[in-house]
């Protein structure tokens, strides 16, 4: 029979058997000692102290289709979306094309399109965009597909967004928010980021929502007392005021950046260098055409709005005339007016150019709609008086009947392929013909000591003939009035 000792007796024994320095270690060893009779009856497994203190994952609560907890096997989960459009005008093919373009925009933004529906209406419903009954049907589609976002093919009012979200129980965004998101992803330069941020704030300002603390009021103004005179601002009003202040600051920054670009344009004007702007629908091949014409090396990708920042490159016509070629941001149907306003300074490259290369995707099902959408934006930036050449790109993949129709309907047009180089030589010759030419024709004998004038004649004018004689360089050139005045002292008497 074993005798049990009390805790006080054990303590006395430890104090007697162990010196002062080892007494605490002995107590800890006795405390953590495991006994089958005592510890075997405890509930559950026994863990170390670090394991007991750590967060423990409860299995079976994850909503992911696959467990992606392990870093080595982590996967990117794309946002799952359902598209919805309202068909008010045009044919059913037009409505399908519009929703297909919305699907391409969603995929560019990084979403997985699960389904798309169209409703025939005279006009969008003022409350839920598609009507209360169709909104309930849309909720069933969302539940069936497991989507977490609904994208509407149009710009929704704040009230429509709220009420449609209340019905479908998932996030709802519109076409404008989707395009703004793509621009935010693709903007790389400081100016591009500022322009996108300004457009996003303009879009979000009337759509700020508040509840709970957001609707509580700040303490009122006034000096002295308990500082409760007047109702004060609610938090949402404070947020709006701060957004307006940020927008004003962003506009000032964009205006300062515009000054730098304007100085560069003035320098080109001073040297009388003609400018050509490439404009067109997004993903029509503008950057590919710029690379083919100048070897600029701009990013080329089969995606909408792959490049946002304008690129200006120097080019030369077959006859040796220098000009600049500017690649501008792509356009799209129903381009948000916030973006048009924010990117107005960038789009001025189109308005200030001497010639517009209007690029259209020849392989698109309805290229005429692309032409109309781009021309609408060109009108908005005031560039209707600039001469235009319609460049039908992707001719190698286009339907020959569509090419014939476009070439017949557009008076100044040419079919090219930036990928294969088809039609590029003809396009360069057309640019050489349509670029504005110097107005004054001069024949001068320039001494060899004034070689700068000869160099200016080559860079700023059009050299018709050049002959090196004993007295100097005999030039026959077509130049602007300022250079003609500088060459006047060297015009031989027989040509004066």
Short mmCIF file of C-alpha atoms in Angstrom, two decimals:
data_model
loop_
_atom_site.label_atom_id
_atom_site.label_comp_id
_atom_site.label_asym_id
_atom_site.label_seq_id
_atom_site.Cartn_x
_atom_site.Cartn_y
_atom_site.Cartn_z
CA UNK A 1 0.00 0.00 0.00
CA UNK A 2 1.46 3.35 -1.03
CA UNK A 3 1.15 6.35 1.18
CA UNK A 4 0.20 9.75 -0.29
CA UNK A 5 1.81 12.91 0.95
CA UNK A 6 0.11 16.30 1.13
CA UNK A 7 1.30 19.30 -0.98
CA UNK A 8 2.73 20.99 2.13
CA UNK A 9 4.77 17.91 2.98
CA UNK A 10 6.10 17.71 -0.60
CA UNK A 11 7.16 21.34 -0.42
CA UNK A 12 9.04 20.74 2.83
CA UNK A 13 10.74 17.70 1.31
CA UNK A 14 11.84 19.72 -1.74
CA UNK A 15 13.15 22.46 0.45
CA UNK A 16 15.16 19.92 2.42
CA UNK A 17 16.45 17.81 -0.50
CA UNK A 18 17.30 20.60 -3.02
CA UNK A 19 19.49 23.66 -2.60
CA UNK A 20 17.94 27.10 -3.06
CA UNK A 21 19.02 27.50 -6.74
CA UNK A 22 17.53 24.17 -7.91
CA UNK A 23 14.30 24.32 -5.98
CA UNK A 24 12.30 26.12 -8.74
CA UNK A 25 13.52 23.71 -11.45
CA UNK A 26 12.45 20.76 -9.37
CA UNK A 27 8.99 22.23 -8.86
CA UNK A 28 8.60 22.73 -12.63
CA UNK A 29 9.76 19.18 -13.37
CA UNK A 30 7.24 17.81 -10.90
CA UNK A 31 4.49 20.02 -12.37
CA UNK A 32 5.02 18.88 -15.94
CA UNK A 33 5.57 15.21 -15.09
CA UNK A 34 3.00 13.01 -16.83
CA UNK A 35 1.11 10.31 -14.99
CA UNK A 36 -1.05 7.70 -16.77
CA UNK A 37 -3.49 7.48 -13.85
CA UNK A 38 -4.04 11.25 -13.66
CA UNK A 39 -3.38 12.57 -17.19
CA UNK A 40 -4.95 9.65 -19.01
CA UNK A 41 -8.37 10.80 -17.90
CA UNK A 42 -7.98 14.35 -19.31
CA UNK A 43 -10.06 15.37 -22.35
CA UNK A 44 -8.34 15.62 -25.75
CA UNK A 45 -4.74 15.65 -26.83
CA UNK A 46 -2.09 17.41 -24.79
CA UNK A 47 -0.18 20.23 -26.59
CA UNK A 48 2.90 22.26 -25.92
CA UNK A 49 2.40 25.74 -24.61
CA UNK A 50 3.08 27.34 -28.08
CA UNK A 51 0.55 25.03 -29.71
CA UNK A 52 -2.06 25.83 -27.07
CA UNK A 53 -1.59 29.59 -27.64
CA UNK A 54 -1.67 29.41 -31.45
CA UNK A 55 -4.75 30.04 -33.61
CA UNK A 56 -6.28 26.77 -34.72
CA UNK A 57 -8.01 26.45 -38.07
CA UNK A 58 -11.44 24.81 -37.91
CA UNK A 59 -11.84 22.43 -40.85
CA UNK A 60 -14.92 22.58 -43.03
CA UNK A 61 -15.72 26.30 -42.67
CA UNK A 62 -13.93 27.56 -45.79
CA UNK A 63 -16.18 28.71 -48.64
CA UNK A 64 -13.49 28.11 -51.26
CA UNK A 65 -14.13 25.29 -53.69
CA UNK A 66 -10.60 24.08 -53.00
CA UNK A 67 -8.47 24.45 -49.92
CA UNK A 68 -5.79 26.97 -50.89
CA UNK A 69 -4.36 27.48 -47.42
CA UNK A 70 -0.95 26.09 -48.28
CA UNK A 71 1.29 28.77 -49.81
CA UNK A 72 2.87 26.32 -52.25
CA UNK A 73 -0.50 25.54 -53.83
CA UNK A 74 -2.15 28.93 -53.53
CA UNK A 75 -4.28 29.79 -56.56
CA UNK A 76 -5.62 33.09 -57.87
CA UNK A 77 -9.36 33.21 -57.37
CA UNK A 78 -10.98 35.30 -60.11
CA UNK A 79 -14.08 37.31 -59.37
CA UNK A 80 -17.10 35.45 -60.73
CA UNK A 81 -19.52 37.74 -62.55
CA UNK A 82 -22.88 37.70 -64.30
CA UNK A 83 -23.53 40.30 -67.01
CA UNK A 84 -26.88 41.99 -67.54
CA UNK A 85 -27.88 44.42 -70.28
CA UNK A 86 -30.98 46.34 -71.35
CA UNK A 87 -31.77 46.25 -75.06
CA UNK A 88 -33.56 49.49 -75.96
CA UNK A 89 -32.64 50.19 -79.61
CA UNK A 90 -31.12 48.40 -82.58
CA UNK A 91 -31.20 44.74 -83.48
CA UNK A 92 -30.65 41.73 -81.24
CA UNK A 93 -27.23 41.34 -82.88
CA UNK A 94 -26.30 44.83 -81.68
CA UNK A 95 -27.35 43.92 -78.14
CA UNK A 96 -25.33 40.69 -78.28
CA UNK A 97 -22.26 42.57 -79.54
CA UNK A 98 -22.57 45.11 -76.74
CA UNK A 99 -22.73 42.36 -74.10
CA UNK A 100 -19.80 40.53 -75.76
CA UNK A 101 -17.74 43.71 -75.47
CA UNK A 102 -18.75 43.98 -71.80
CA UNK A 103 -17.55 40.39 -71.32
CA UNK A 104 -14.18 41.31 -72.88
CA UNK A 105 -13.93 44.29 -70.54
CA UNK A 106 -14.71 42.08 -67.54
CA UNK A 107 -12.06 39.54 -68.54
CA UNK A 108 -9.53 42.33 -69.03
CA UNK A 109 -10.30 43.53 -65.50
CA UNK A 110 -9.59 40.02 -64.17
CA UNK A 111 -13.04 38.47 -63.80
CA UNK A 112 -14.51 35.12 -64.79
CA UNK A 113 -17.73 35.58 -66.76
CA UNK A 114 -20.28 32.91 -65.84
CA UNK A 115 -23.42 34.09 -67.64
CA UNK A 116 -24.97 37.02 -69.46
CA UNK A 117 -28.60 38.08 -69.88
CA UNK A 118 -30.36 40.80 -71.88
CA UNK A 119 -33.82 42.27 -71.29
CA UNK A 120 -35.90 44.02 -73.94
CA UNK A 121 -37.26 47.32 -72.61
CA UNK A 122 -38.17 50.74 -73.97
CA UNK A 123 -35.88 52.31 -71.36
CA UNK A 124 -34.03 51.11 -68.24
CA UNK A 125 -36.14 50.85 -65.10
CA UNK A 126 -35.68 53.89 -62.85
CA UNK A 127 -35.52 51.78 -59.69
CA UNK A 128 -33.65 48.53 -60.43
CA UNK A 129 -32.45 49.05 -64.04
CA UNK A 130 -34.17 45.85 -65.24
CA UNK A 131 -37.42 45.92 -63.25
CA UNK A 132 -38.35 44.26 -59.97
CA UNK A 133 -39.51 40.96 -61.49
CA UNK A 134 -36.41 40.53 -63.65
CA UNK A 135 -34.25 41.48 -60.69
CA UNK A 136 -35.67 38.49 -58.78
CA UNK A 137 -34.92 36.26 -61.78
CA UNK A 138 -31.39 37.68 -61.83
CA UNK A 139 -31.02 36.76 -58.15
CA UNK A 140 -31.91 33.15 -59.00
CA UNK A 141 -29.23 33.13 -61.75
CA UNK A 142 -26.68 34.50 -59.29
CA UNK A 143 -27.52 31.78 -56.75
CA UNK A 144 -27.45 29.08 -59.42
CA UNK A 145 -24.06 30.08 -60.86
CA UNK A 146 -22.41 31.03 -57.56
CA UNK A 147 -21.49 34.50 -58.81
CA UNK A 148 -20.32 37.21 -56.43
CA UNK A 149 -20.70 40.26 -58.72
CA UNK A 150 -23.25 41.58 -61.23
CA UNK A 151 -22.05 43.94 -63.99
CA UNK A 152 -24.64 46.10 -65.78
CA UNK A 153 -24.07 47.26 -69.36
CA UNK A 154 -24.73 50.93 -68.72
CA UNK A 155 -24.16 53.68 -66.18
CA UNK A 156 -26.42 53.18 -63.16
CA UNK A 157 -27.61 55.92 -60.85
CA UNK A 158 -26.78 55.64 -57.14
CA UNK A 159 -30.38 54.65 -56.41
CA UNK A 160 -30.37 51.90 -59.04
CA UNK A 161 -27.13 50.47 -57.64
CA UNK A 162 -28.50 50.33 -54.09
CA UNK A 163 -31.88 48.84 -54.97
CA UNK A 164 -30.48 46.22 -57.34
CA UNK A 165 -27.93 45.17 -54.71
CA UNK A 166 -30.74 44.83 -52.16
CA UNK A 167 -32.48 42.34 -54.45
CA UNK A 168 -29.61 40.22 -55.81
CA UNK A 169 -27.66 40.27 -52.50
CA UNK A 170 -24.25 40.55 -54.21
CA UNK A 171 -22.05 43.42 -55.34
CA UNK A 172 -23.37 45.36 -58.35
CA UNK A 173 -21.21 47.58 -60.56
CA UNK A 174 -21.85 49.28 -63.88
CA UNK A 175 -19.92 49.66 -67.12
CA UNK A 176 -18.35 52.94 -66.00
CA UNK A 177 -16.92 51.47 -62.79
CA UNK A 178 -15.56 48.51 -64.78
CA UNK A 179 -13.74 50.75 -67.29
CA UNK A 180 -12.37 52.89 -64.46
CA UNK A 181 -11.02 49.75 -62.79
CA UNK A 182 -9.24 48.69 -66.01
CA UNK A 183 -7.73 52.16 -66.38
CA UNK A 184 -6.52 52.03 -62.77
CA UNK A 185 -4.79 48.70 -63.44
CA UNK A 186 -3.07 49.82 -66.65
CA UNK A 187 -2.04 53.40 -65.81
CA UNK A 188 1.75 53.52 -65.42
CA UNK A 189 2.88 57.14 -65.72
CA UNK A 190 2.36 59.75 -63.01
CA UNK A 191 -0.01 61.73 -65.21
CA UNK A 192 -2.02 58.65 -66.17
CA UNK A 193 -2.45 57.63 -62.54
CA UNK A 194 -3.55 61.16 -61.61
CA UNK A 195 -6.08 61.28 -64.44
CA UNK A 196 -7.58 57.91 -63.47
CA UNK A 197 -7.72 58.89 -59.79
CA UNK A 198 -9.55 62.10 -60.69
CA UNK A 199 -12.09 60.21 -62.82
CA UNK A 200 -12.66 57.67 -60.03
CA UNK A 201 -13.29 60.38 -57.45
CA UNK A 202 -15.72 62.15 -59.79
CA UNK A 203 -17.58 58.87 -60.19
CA UNK A 204 -17.61 57.96 -56.49
CA UNK A 205 -18.57 61.37 -55.08
CA UNK A 206 -22.34 61.09 -55.66
CA UNK A 207 -22.29 57.37 -54.78
CA UNK A 208 -20.90 57.60 -51.25
CA UNK A 209 -23.12 55.74 -48.83
CA UNK A 210 -23.36 56.13 -45.09
CA UNK A 211 -24.90 54.24 -42.22
CA UNK A 212 -24.32 54.02 -38.48
CA UNK A 213 -21.34 56.14 -37.51
CA UNK A 214 -21.19 57.68 -41.00
CA UNK A 215 -24.47 59.49 -40.33
CA UNK A 216 -23.59 60.67 -36.84
CA UNK A 217 -22.85 64.37 -36.50
CA UNK A 218 -19.64 66.00 -35.43
CA UNK A 219 -19.72 68.45 -32.54
CA UNK A 220 -21.02 71.82 -33.63
CA UNK A 221 -18.90 74.90 -34.15
CA UNK A 222 -18.66 77.97 -31.99
CA UNK A 223 -16.28 79.08 -29.31
CA UNK A 224 -16.82 78.55 -25.63
CA UNK A 225 -19.62 76.72 -23.91
CA UNK A 226 -20.00 73.04 -24.56
CA UNK A 227 -19.27 73.39 -28.30
CA UNK A 228 -22.68 72.08 -29.28
CA UNK A 229 -24.04 75.12 -31.10
CA UNK A 230 -25.30 74.11 -34.49
CA UNK A 231 -25.75 70.60 -35.89
CA UNK A 232 -22.21 70.21 -37.29
CA UNK A 233 -21.17 67.92 -40.17
CA UNK A 234 -22.00 64.27 -40.52
CA UNK A 235 -19.08 61.97 -41.28
CA UNK A 236 -20.29 61.37 -44.85
CA UNK A 237 -20.36 65.15 -45.43
CA UNK A 238 -16.79 65.33 -44.15
CA UNK A 239 -15.80 62.54 -46.55
CA UNK A 240 -17.36 64.39 -49.48
CA UNK A 241 -15.57 67.59 -48.57
CA UNK A 242 -12.24 65.77 -48.40
CA UNK A 243 -12.85 64.14 -51.79
CA UNK A 244 -13.59 67.56 -53.31
CA UNK A 245 -10.35 68.91 -51.84
CA UNK A 246 -8.41 65.95 -53.29
CA UNK A 247 -10.06 66.50 -56.69
CA UNK A 248 -9.05 70.16 -56.68
CA UNK A 249 -5.47 69.19 -55.81
CA UNK A 250 -5.45 66.53 -58.56
CA UNK A 251 -6.68 69.04 -61.16
CA UNK A 252 -3.85 71.41 -60.22
CA UNK A 253 -1.28 68.63 -60.59
CA UNK A 254 -2.67 67.59 -63.99
CA UNK A 255 -2.59 71.24 -65.12
CA UNK A 256 1.10 71.44 -64.14
CA UNK A 257 1.87 68.26 -66.10
CA UNK A 258 -0.02 69.69 -69.06
CA UNK A 259 2.35 72.67 -69.06
CA UNK A 260 5.36 70.42 -69.66
CA UNK A 261 3.67 68.69 -72.58
CA UNK A 262 2.60 72.06 -74.02
CA UNK A 263 6.22 73.27 -73.96
CA UNK A 264 7.25 70.23 -76.01
CA UNK A 265 4.46 70.91 -78.50
CA UNK A 266 5.52 74.55 -78.82
CA UNK A 267 9.07 73.43 -79.53
CA UNK A 268 7.80 71.19 -82.34
CA UNK A 269 5.70 74.04 -83.71
CA UNK A 270 8.70 76.39 -83.58
CA UNK A 271 10.67 73.97 -85.70
CA UNK A 272 7.65 73.45 -87.97
CA UNK A 273 7.64 69.68 -87.39
CA UNK A 274 4.30 68.19 -88.55
CA UNK A 275 2.51 65.88 -86.14
CA UNK A 276 0.38 62.79 -86.78
CA UNK A 277 -1.92 61.32 -84.11
CA UNK A 278 -3.04 57.69 -84.04
CA UNK A 279 -6.59 57.44 -82.72
CA UNK A 280 -8.98 54.54 -82.71
CA UNK A 281 -11.02 51.98 -80.84
CA UNK A 282 -9.34 50.03 -78.07
CA UNK A 283 -7.57 46.87 -79.23
CA UNK A 284 -7.74 48.00 -82.86
CA UNK A 285 -3.95 47.76 -83.19
CA UNK A 286 -2.78 51.35 -82.65
CA UNK A 287 0.36 50.39 -80.72
CA UNK A 288 1.18 47.67 -83.25
CA UNK A 289 0.90 50.24 -86.05
CA UNK A 290 3.14 52.67 -84.15
CA UNK A 291 5.75 49.95 -83.72
CA UNK A 292 5.54 49.02 -87.40
CA UNK A 293 5.94 52.64 -88.56
CA UNK A 294 8.63 53.79 -86.11
CA UNK A 295 10.01 50.73 -84.27
CA UNK A 296 8.95 52.33 -80.99
CA UNK A 297 8.75 49.07 -79.03
CA UNK A 298 5.48 50.00 -77.28
CA UNK A 299 3.66 47.27 -75.34
CA UNK A 300 1.40 45.24 -77.62
CA UNK A 301 -1.19 42.95 -76.04
CA UNK A 302 -4.45 41.39 -77.15
CA UNK A 303 -6.41 43.15 -74.42
CA UNK A 304 -8.61 46.22 -74.07
CA UNK A 305 -6.82 49.40 -72.95
CA UNK A 306 -3.42 47.67 -72.81
CA UNK A 307 -1.67 51.05 -73.18
CA UNK A 308 -3.00 54.28 -71.68
CA UNK A 309 -0.02 56.62 -71.60
CA UNK A 310 0.53 58.60 -74.83
CA UNK A 311 3.72 57.83 -76.73
CA UNK A 312 5.31 60.31 -79.17
CA UNK A 313 7.96 59.07 -81.61
CA UNK A 314 9.94 60.68 -84.42
CA UNK A 315 9.33 59.35 -87.92
CA UNK A 316 10.34 60.15 -91.49
CA UNK A 317 8.36 60.10 -94.70
CA UNK A 318 9.67 58.32 -97.83
CA UNK A 319 10.68 61.73 -99.21
CA UNK A 320 12.78 62.47 -96.11
CA UNK A 321 10.41 64.82 -94.25
CA UNK A 322 10.44 64.55 -90.45
CA UNK A 323 7.23 64.32 -88.44
CA UNK A 324 6.07 63.08 -85.03
CA UNK A 325 3.73 60.14 -84.51
CA UNK A 326 1.66 60.07 -81.29
CA UNK A 327 -0.16 57.00 -79.95
CA UNK A 328 -3.22 58.02 -77.91
CA UNK A 329 -5.51 56.23 -75.45
CA UNK A 330 -8.05 53.87 -76.99
CA UNK A 331 -11.74 54.70 -77.14
CA UNK A 332 -14.78 52.54 -76.49
CA UNK A 333 -18.54 52.85 -76.87
CA UNK A 334 -20.16 54.85 -74.08
CA UNK A 335 -16.77 56.00 -72.81
CA UNK A 336 -17.47 57.52 -69.35
CA UNK A 337 -17.58 61.29 -69.51
CA UNK A 338 -15.47 61.37 -66.33
CA UNK A 339 -12.65 59.77 -68.31
CA UNK A 340 -13.10 62.11 -71.26
CA UNK A 341 -12.76 65.08 -68.93
CA UNK A 342 -9.83 63.62 -66.98
CA UNK A 343 -7.94 62.58 -70.15
CA UNK A 344 -8.78 65.77 -72.04
CA UNK A 345 -5.21 67.07 -71.70
CA UNK A 346 -3.88 63.80 -73.14
CA UNK A 347 -6.43 63.79 -75.96
CA UNK A 348 -5.29 67.28 -76.96
CA UNK A 349 -2.56 65.48 -78.92
CA UNK A 350 -5.34 64.59 -81.37
CA UNK A 351 -6.70 68.13 -81.58
CA UNK A 352 -3.26 69.70 -82.08
CA UNK A 353 -2.13 67.26 -84.76
CA UNK A 354 -1.90 67.96 -88.48
CA UNK A 355 -3.25 64.54 -89.46
CA UNK A 356 -5.23 61.79 -87.72
CA UNK A 357 -4.69 58.12 -88.48
CA UNK A 358 -8.06 56.67 -87.47
CA UNK A 359 -7.36 52.97 -86.85
CA UNK A 360 -10.30 50.55 -87.02
CA UNK A 361 -10.34 46.78 -86.50
CA UNK A 362 -11.24 45.28 -89.87
CA UNK A 363 -11.92 41.87 -88.28
CA UNK A 364 -14.58 43.27 -85.94
CA UNK A 365 -18.17 42.18 -86.67
CA UNK A 366 -19.40 45.81 -86.92
CA UNK A 367 -16.42 48.13 -87.58
CA UNK A 368 -18.78 51.00 -88.48
CA UNK A 369 -19.82 51.21 -84.83
CA UNK A 370 -16.18 51.59 -83.83
CA UNK A 371 -15.75 54.43 -86.31
CA UNK A 372 -18.84 56.22 -84.98
CA UNK A 373 -17.78 55.83 -81.32
CA UNK A 374 -14.28 57.24 -81.97
CA UNK A 375 -15.57 60.15 -84.03
CA UNK A 376 -17.94 61.07 -81.21
CA UNK A 377 -15.00 61.44 -78.81
CA UNK A 378 -12.99 63.33 -81.46
CA UNK A 379 -15.88 65.80 -81.66
CA UNK A 380 -15.83 66.14 -77.87
CA UNK A 381 -12.17 67.22 -77.87
CA UNK A 382 -12.69 69.63 -80.78
CA UNK A 383 -10.64 67.90 -83.47
CA UNK A 384 -13.25 67.75 -86.24
CA UNK A 385 -11.25 70.05 -88.57
CA UNK A 386 -8.13 67.86 -88.61
CA UNK A 387 -7.70 65.76 -91.81
CA UNK A 388 -8.30 62.05 -91.28
CA UNK A 389 -7.08 58.82 -92.88
CA UNK A 390 -9.06 55.71 -91.96
CA UNK A 391 -6.57 52.85 -91.48
CA UNK A 392 -8.38 49.48 -91.64
CA UNK A 393 -6.05 47.28 -89.60
CA UNK A 394 -5.93 43.46 -89.34
CA UNK A 395 -6.65 43.12 -93.06
CA UNK A 396 -5.08 39.66 -93.02
CA UNK A 397 -7.84 38.43 -90.66
CA UNK A 398 -10.76 40.50 -91.98
CA UNK A 399 -13.63 39.41 -94.18
CA UNK A 400 -12.90 40.60 -97.76
CA UNK A 401 -16.51 41.80 -98.15
CA UNK A 402 -16.21 43.92 -94.99
CA UNK A 403 -12.96 45.42 -96.30
CA UNK A 404 -14.58 46.27 -99.62
CA UNK A 405 -17.53 47.89 -97.84
CA UNK A 406 -15.30 50.03 -95.63
CA UNK A 407 -13.02 51.08 -98.50
CA UNK A 408 -16.06 52.03 -100.52
CA UNK A 409 -17.78 54.01 -97.73
CA UNK A 410 -14.70 55.81 -96.39
CA UNK A 411 -13.20 58.17 -98.98
CA UNK A 412 -9.75 58.46 -97.42
CA UNK A 413 -9.06 54.89 -96.30
CA UNK A 414 -6.47 52.14 -96.71
CA UNK A 415 -6.31 48.49 -95.62
CA UNK A 416 -3.16 47.41 -93.78
CA UNK A 417 -1.90 44.69 -91.48
CA UNK A 418 0.45 45.84 -88.73
CA UNK A 419 1.33 42.21 -88.04
CA UNK A 420 2.40 41.20 -91.55
CA UNK A 421 3.36 44.63 -92.94
CA UNK A 422 0.73 44.55 -95.69
CA UNK A 423 -0.10 48.05 -96.96
CA UNK A 424 2.45 49.85 -94.76
CA UNK A 425 4.43 51.29 -97.69
CA UNK A 426 1.22 52.64 -99.24
CA UNK A 427 0.23 54.16 -95.89
CA UNK A 428 3.58 55.95 -95.56
CA UNK A 429 3.17 57.39 -99.05
CA UNK A 430 -0.35 58.55 -98.14
CA UNK A 431 0.96 60.24 -94.98
CA UNK A 432 3.64 61.99 -97.06
CA UNK A 433 0.98 63.29 -99.43
CA UNK A 434 -1.47 64.49 -96.76
CA UNK A 435 0.97 66.15 -94.37
CA UNK A 436 0.98 69.95 -94.71
CA UNK A 437 3.80 71.17 -96.92
CA UNK A 438 5.87 74.36 -96.55
CA UNK A 439 4.33 77.19 -98.51
CA UNK A 440 7.39 78.97 -99.99
CA UNK A 441 9.66 77.52 -102.66
CA UNK A 442 13.23 78.92 -102.58
CA UNK A 443 16.38 78.33 -104.62
CA UNK A 444 19.49 79.54 -102.80
CA UNK A 445 23.28 79.20 -103.01
CA UNK A 446 24.34 78.73 -99.39
CA UNK A 447 28.05 79.18 -98.61
CA UNK A 448 29.78 76.26 -96.95
CA UNK A 449 30.39 78.47 -93.90
CA UNK A 450 26.61 78.50 -93.23
CA UNK A 451 26.01 74.78 -92.98
CA UNK A 452 23.36 75.33 -90.28
CA UNK A 453 21.00 76.76 -92.89
CA UNK A 454 21.40 73.63 -95.01
CA UNK A 455 20.68 71.47 -91.97
CA UNK A 456 17.56 73.52 -91.17
CA UNK A 457 16.39 73.17 -94.75
CA UNK A 458 16.59 69.38 -94.39
CA UNK A 459 14.86 69.22 -90.98
CA UNK A 460 12.26 71.99 -91.34
CA UNK A 461 11.59 71.98 -95.07
CA UNK A 462 11.32 69.75 -98.09
CA UNK A 463 14.47 69.53 -100.23
CA UNK A 464 13.61 69.27 -103.91
CA UNK A 465 17.19 69.23 -105.20
CA UNK A 466 20.67 69.74 -103.78
CA UNK A 467 23.95 70.39 -105.65
CA UNK A 468 27.43 71.08 -104.29
CA UNK A 469 29.27 73.74 -106.31
CA UNK A 470 32.54 75.62 -105.91
CA UNK A 471 30.79 78.59 -104.26
CA UNK A 472 28.54 76.58 -101.93
CA UNK A 473 25.48 74.34 -101.75
CA UNK A 474 22.80 75.08 -104.33
CA UNK A 475 19.47 74.23 -102.75
CA UNK A 476 16.00 74.10 -104.19
CA UNK A 477 13.68 73.69 -101.23
CA UNK A 478 10.15 74.27 -100.09
CA UNK A 479 10.22 75.91 -96.64
CA UNK A 480 8.09 77.99 -94.29
CA UNK A 481 8.19 81.78 -94.31
CA UNK A 482 10.66 82.21 -91.41
CA UNK A 483 13.32 80.01 -93.01
CA UNK A 484 12.64 81.56 -96.40
CA UNK A 485 13.55 84.97 -94.92
CA UNK A 486 16.83 83.55 -93.57
CA UNK A 487 17.68 82.07 -97.00
CA UNK A 488 16.75 85.24 -98.91
CA UNK A 489 20.27 86.84 -98.79
CA UNK A 490 21.68 83.81 -100.61
CA UNK A 491 19.20 83.69 -103.46
CA UNK A 492 21.14 84.23 -106.77
CA UNK A 493 20.19 87.29 -108.78
CA UNK A 494 18.76 85.26 -111.65
CA UNK A 495 16.29 83.64 -109.23
CA UNK A 496 15.43 86.74 -107.25
#
